Amino acid sequence: GAVVSQHPSWVICKSGTSVKIECRSLDFQATTMFWYRQFPKQSLMLMATSNEGSKATYEQGVEKDKFLINHASLTLSTLTVTSAHPEDSSFYICSARGTSGRGSYEQFFGPGTRLTVL
Amino acid sequence: GIQVEQSPPDLILQEGANSTLRCNFSDSVNNLQWFHQNPWGQLINLFYIPSGTKQNGRLSATTVATERYSLLYISSSQTTDSGVYFCAVGSGAAGNKLTFGGGTRVLVKP
């Protein structure tokens, strides 16, 4: 159980275009989903926290107008990179936390999306 | 915010060897997870262990919350254990927000 999927797994786009990444919890409902970014040979950095039906909370230094997050249902969150530039090229990973009510904060991660902006 | 340090940063092992990875954190936590990131980037959940000791096959972990550290033990290492191991912690009301350590890059040689 606790499977999270992401789509697409990789994407190449031209500078100035927008790219949407989907994150789905396949076998559980996720009240909270998270978006992380990872540069080569570095650790993961939290970008934003999204709760179903409410606005996302962005970490300091993350542009909310550039990285649009929508958490429309308990199983789907989307990240849209708007007007992408080469410096946005990175590995984007989502995670989800369930609604089991057990008090566990355990997060389960998607396989990631590799974005390359030309 | 909370600081997370992992050591060692790199580890080279001969197949069959045992090893210990360490994670130090700067504040009390109510969430601590260990992950293995495979070569394709997927984070595999190893342990959810804000306190206590757990074992899963050749892997085990111990978190001493009062002393702010956690240890991941790998016994009888195999080449498939290669990859990056991350410790991530969360605290307080935002216990669901994870802060990642820098990772330990493990290479197991046959």
Short mmCIF file of C-alpha atoms in Angstrom, two decimals:
data_model
loop_
_atom_site.label_atom_id
_atom_site.label_comp_id
_atom_site.label_asym_id
_atom_site.label_seq_id
_atom_site.Cartn_x
_atom_site.Cartn_y
_atom_site.Cartn_z
CA GLY A 1 0.00 0.00 0.00
CA ALA A 2 0.85 3.75 0.09
CA VAL A 3 1.74 4.13 -3.58
CA VAL A 4 2.29 7.56 -5.10
CA SER A 5 2.61 8.12 -8.84
CA GLN A 6 3.85 11.07 -10.86
CA HIS A 7 3.32 11.98 -14.47
CA PRO A 8 5.24 12.60 -16.61
CA SER A 9 8.44 10.88 -15.48
CA TRP A 10 10.48 13.21 -17.66
CA VAL A 11 9.77 16.24 -19.82
CA ILE A 12 11.79 18.48 -22.11
CA CYS A 13 10.38 21.87 -22.97
CA LYS A 14 11.39 25.14 -24.56
CA SER A 15 12.16 28.22 -22.52
CA GLY A 16 9.05 30.30 -21.88
CA THR A 17 6.56 27.43 -21.95
CA SER A 18 4.61 26.01 -19.01
CA VAL A 19 4.78 22.45 -17.76
CA LYS A 20 2.27 20.62 -15.55
CA ILE A 21 3.28 17.71 -13.31
CA GLU A 22 0.68 15.46 -11.70
CA CYS A 23 1.02 13.65 -8.39
CA ARG A 24 -1.50 10.98 -7.42
CA SER A 25 -1.95 8.84 -4.35
CA LEU A 26 -3.14 5.53 -5.80
CA ASP A 27 -4.35 3.53 -2.83
CA PHE A 28 -4.98 6.06 -0.07
CA GLN A 29 -6.44 9.50 0.42
CA ALA A 30 -3.94 12.28 1.02
CA THR A 31 -5.07 15.36 2.87
CA THR A 32 -1.59 16.82 2.51
CA MET A 33 0.83 16.61 -0.39
CA PHE A 34 4.29 18.09 -0.67
CA TRP A 35 6.48 19.19 -3.55
CA TYR A 36 10.26 18.93 -3.40
CA ARG A 37 13.06 19.86 -5.73
CA GLN A 38 16.39 18.08 -6.05
CA PHE A 39 19.42 19.30 -7.98
CA PRO A 40 22.10 16.80 -9.11
CA LYS A 41 24.05 15.26 -6.23
CA GLN A 42 22.16 17.39 -3.71
CA SER A 43 19.51 16.75 -1.12
CA LEU A 44 15.78 17.38 -1.40
CA MET A 45 14.43 20.84 -0.67
CA LEU A 46 10.78 21.37 0.23
CA MET A 47 9.09 23.82 -2.12
CA ALA A 48 5.51 23.85 -0.88
CA THR A 49 2.84 22.09 1.12
CA SER A 50 -0.61 21.65 -0.35
CA ASN A 51 -3.78 20.73 1.49
CA GLU A 52 -6.86 19.52 -0.32
CA GLY A 53 -9.23 22.37 -1.05
CA SER A 54 -7.02 25.18 0.20
CA LYS A 55 -4.15 27.31 -1.03
CA ALA A 56 -0.65 25.92 -0.95
CA THR A 57 1.92 27.13 1.56
CA TYR A 58 5.23 27.98 -0.07
CA GLU A 59 8.66 27.83 1.53
CA GLN A 60 10.73 30.96 1.75
CA GLY A 61 12.34 31.82 -1.55
CA VAL A 62 9.92 29.82 -3.71
CA GLU A 63 7.96 31.98 -6.15
CA LYS A 64 4.28 31.14 -5.85
CA ASP A 65 3.46 32.75 -9.19
CA LYS A 66 6.04 30.63 -10.94
CA PHE A 67 5.24 27.32 -9.28
CA LEU A 68 1.44 26.99 -9.25
CA ILE A 69 0.08 24.22 -7.05
CA ASN A 70 -3.46 22.86 -7.11
CA HIS A 71 -4.71 20.15 -4.74
CA ALA A 72 -8.18 19.61 -6.17
CA SER A 73 -8.96 16.25 -4.61
CA LEU A 74 -7.75 13.88 -1.92
CA THR A 75 -5.79 11.90 -4.51
CA LEU A 76 -4.41 14.52 -6.89
CA SER A 77 -2.07 17.49 -6.66
CA THR A 78 -0.54 19.31 -9.62
CA LEU A 79 2.53 21.50 -9.95
CA THR A 80 2.70 23.86 -12.91
CA VAL A 81 6.03 25.47 -13.73
CA THR A 82 5.06 28.64 -15.58
CA SER A 83 7.28 30.39 -18.11
CA ALA A 84 10.01 27.84 -17.53
CA HIS A 85 13.66 28.82 -17.88
CA PRO A 86 16.82 26.69 -17.99
CA GLU A 87 17.47 27.35 -14.30
CA ASP A 88 14.17 25.59 -13.51
CA SER A 89 15.65 22.35 -14.86
CA SER A 90 15.63 19.95 -11.94
CA PHE A 91 14.17 16.75 -10.48
CA TYR A 92 10.74 17.43 -8.96
CA ILE A 93 9.40 14.94 -6.43
CA CYS A 94 6.03 14.88 -4.70
CA SER A 95 5.02 13.11 -1.53
CA ALA A 96 1.77 12.43 0.24
CA ARG A 97 0.65 11.91 3.79
CA GLY A 98 -2.46 9.85 4.44
CA THR A 99 -5.61 10.39 6.43
CA SER A 100 -5.33 7.24 8.54
CA GLY A 101 -5.87 9.18 11.75
CA ARG A 102 -3.19 7.12 13.44
CA GLY A 103 -1.17 10.21 14.19
CA SER A 104 1.59 9.14 11.85
CA TYR A 105 3.40 11.81 9.89
CA GLU A 106 4.92 9.28 7.50
CA GLN A 107 5.25 10.54 3.93
CA PHE A 108 5.32 8.41 0.79
CA PHE A 109 7.12 9.64 -2.27
CA GLY A 110 6.44 9.57 -5.98
CA PRO A 111 9.09 8.46 -8.50
CA GLY A 112 9.91 12.03 -9.51
CA THR A 113 9.77 14.07 -12.71
CA ARG A 114 12.93 15.16 -14.47
CA LEU A 115 12.40 18.56 -16.12
CA THR A 116 14.82 19.88 -18.72
CA VAL A 117 14.24 23.38 -20.07
CA LEU A 118 16.10 24.19 -23.29
CA GLY B 1 14.65 25.88 11.27
CA ILE B 2 15.80 22.45 12.28
CA GLN B 3 19.24 21.33 11.08
CA VAL B 4 19.95 17.77 9.96
CA GLU B 5 23.45 16.39 9.49
CA GLN B 6 24.31 12.97 8.13
CA SER B 7 27.60 11.17 8.38
CA PRO B 8 29.64 9.94 6.71
CA PRO B 9 28.93 11.72 3.41
CA ASP B 10 30.41 8.83 1.44
CA LEU B 11 30.90 5.18 2.28
CA ILE B 12 32.56 2.42 0.27
CA LEU B 13 31.93 -1.12 1.45
CA GLN B 14 32.97 -4.56 0.42
CA GLU B 15 30.03 -6.87 -0.16
CA GLY B 16 29.17 -8.63 3.08
CA ALA B 17 30.40 -5.86 5.35
CA ASN B 18 28.32 -4.14 8.03
CA SER B 19 27.94 -0.37 8.36
CA THR B 20 26.35 2.34 10.47
CA LEU B 21 24.97 5.61 9.13
CA ARG B 22 24.29 8.48 11.49
CA CYS B 23 21.76 11.33 11.49
CA ASN B 24 22.03 14.20 13.97
CA PHE B 25 19.30 16.79 14.33
CA SER B 26 19.17 20.07 16.18
CA ASP B 27 15.75 20.01 17.85
CA SER B 28 13.11 17.63 19.15
CA VAL B 29 11.20 15.82 16.41
CA ASN B 30 7.92 14.00 16.01
CA ASN B 31 8.74 12.63 12.58
CA LEU B 32 11.90 10.88 11.42
CA GLN B 33 12.18 8.83 8.28
CA TRP B 34 15.02 6.97 6.57
CA PHE B 35 14.99 6.59 2.80
CA HIS B 36 17.06 4.87 0.15
CA GLN B 37 17.19 6.74 -3.15
CA ASN B 38 17.79 4.34 -6.00
CA PRO B 39 19.71 5.21 -9.21
CA TRP B 40 16.46 6.26 -10.91
CA GLY B 41 15.70 8.77 -8.18
CA GLN B 42 12.89 6.92 -6.42
CA LEU B 43 12.84 7.37 -2.67
CA ILE B 44 12.16 4.07 -0.95
CA ASN B 45 10.76 4.27 2.59
CA LEU B 46 12.99 2.29 4.92
CA PHE B 47 11.80 3.31 8.36
CA TYR B 48 9.39 5.69 10.03
CA ILE B 49 11.10 5.97 13.39
CA PRO B 50 10.67 9.14 15.50
CA SER B 51 11.81 7.07 18.48
CA GLY B 52 12.79 3.54 19.41
CA THR B 53 14.24 0.68 17.41
CA LYS B 54 12.95 -1.16 14.35
CA GLN B 55 14.29 -3.93 12.16
CA ASN B 56 13.46 -5.01 8.65
CA GLY B 57 15.57 -7.83 7.30
CA ARG B 58 19.20 -6.76 7.07
CA LEU B 59 18.36 -3.20 7.99
CA SER B 60 17.63 -1.79 11.41
CA ALA B 61 17.32 1.69 12.85
CA THR B 62 17.43 3.29 16.25
CA THR B 63 16.38 6.81 17.19
CA VAL B 64 17.39 8.29 20.54
CA ALA B 65 15.13 11.31 20.53
CA THR B 66 16.42 12.72 23.83
CA GLU B 67 19.94 12.84 22.40
CA ARG B 68 18.80 13.97 18.94
CA TYR B 69 20.28 11.30 16.75
CA SER B 70 19.29 8.29 14.73
CA LEU B 71 21.35 5.40 13.39
CA LEU B 72 20.74 3.17 10.39
CA TYR B 73 22.48 -0.21 10.41
CA ILE B 74 23.14 -2.20 7.26
CA SER B 75 24.29 -5.75 7.84
CA SER B 76 25.78 -8.15 5.30
CA SER B 77 25.70 -5.45 2.64
CA GLN B 78 24.86 -6.34 -0.96
CA THR B 79 25.58 -4.49 -4.20
CA THR B 80 21.89 -3.62 -4.41
CA ASP B 81 22.30 -1.59 -1.22
CA SER B 82 24.27 0.99 -3.21
CA GLY B 83 22.67 4.41 -3.52
CA VAL B 84 22.03 7.44 -1.37
CA TYR B 85 20.53 7.13 2.09
CA PHE B 86 18.61 10.12 3.42
CA CYS B 87 17.42 10.93 6.88
CA ALA B 88 14.55 13.44 7.11
CA VAL B 89 12.93 14.94 10.18
CA GLY B 90 9.88 16.98 11.09
CA SER B 91 8.92 18.73 14.30
CA GLY B 92 6.17 20.57 16.16
CA ALA B 93 2.87 21.43 14.58
CA ALA B 94 4.57 21.17 11.23
CA GLY B 95 5.69 17.64 11.96
CA ASN B 96 4.55 16.75 8.51
CA LYS B 97 7.11 19.07 6.91
CA LEU B 98 10.32 17.15 6.36
CA THR B 99 13.81 18.61 6.44
CA PHE B 100 16.32 16.36 4.71
CA GLY B 101 19.91 15.73 5.66
CA GLY B 102 22.63 15.87 3.04
CA GLY B 103 22.59 12.12 2.53
CA THR B 104 25.16 9.34 2.71
CA ARG B 105 26.29 7.98 -0.65
CA VAL B 106 26.95 4.25 -0.31
CA LEU B 107 28.82 2.10 -2.80
CA VAL B 108 28.97 -1.62 -2.19
CA LYS B 109 31.66 -3.37 -4.21
CA PRO B 110 31.38 -7.02 -5.19
#
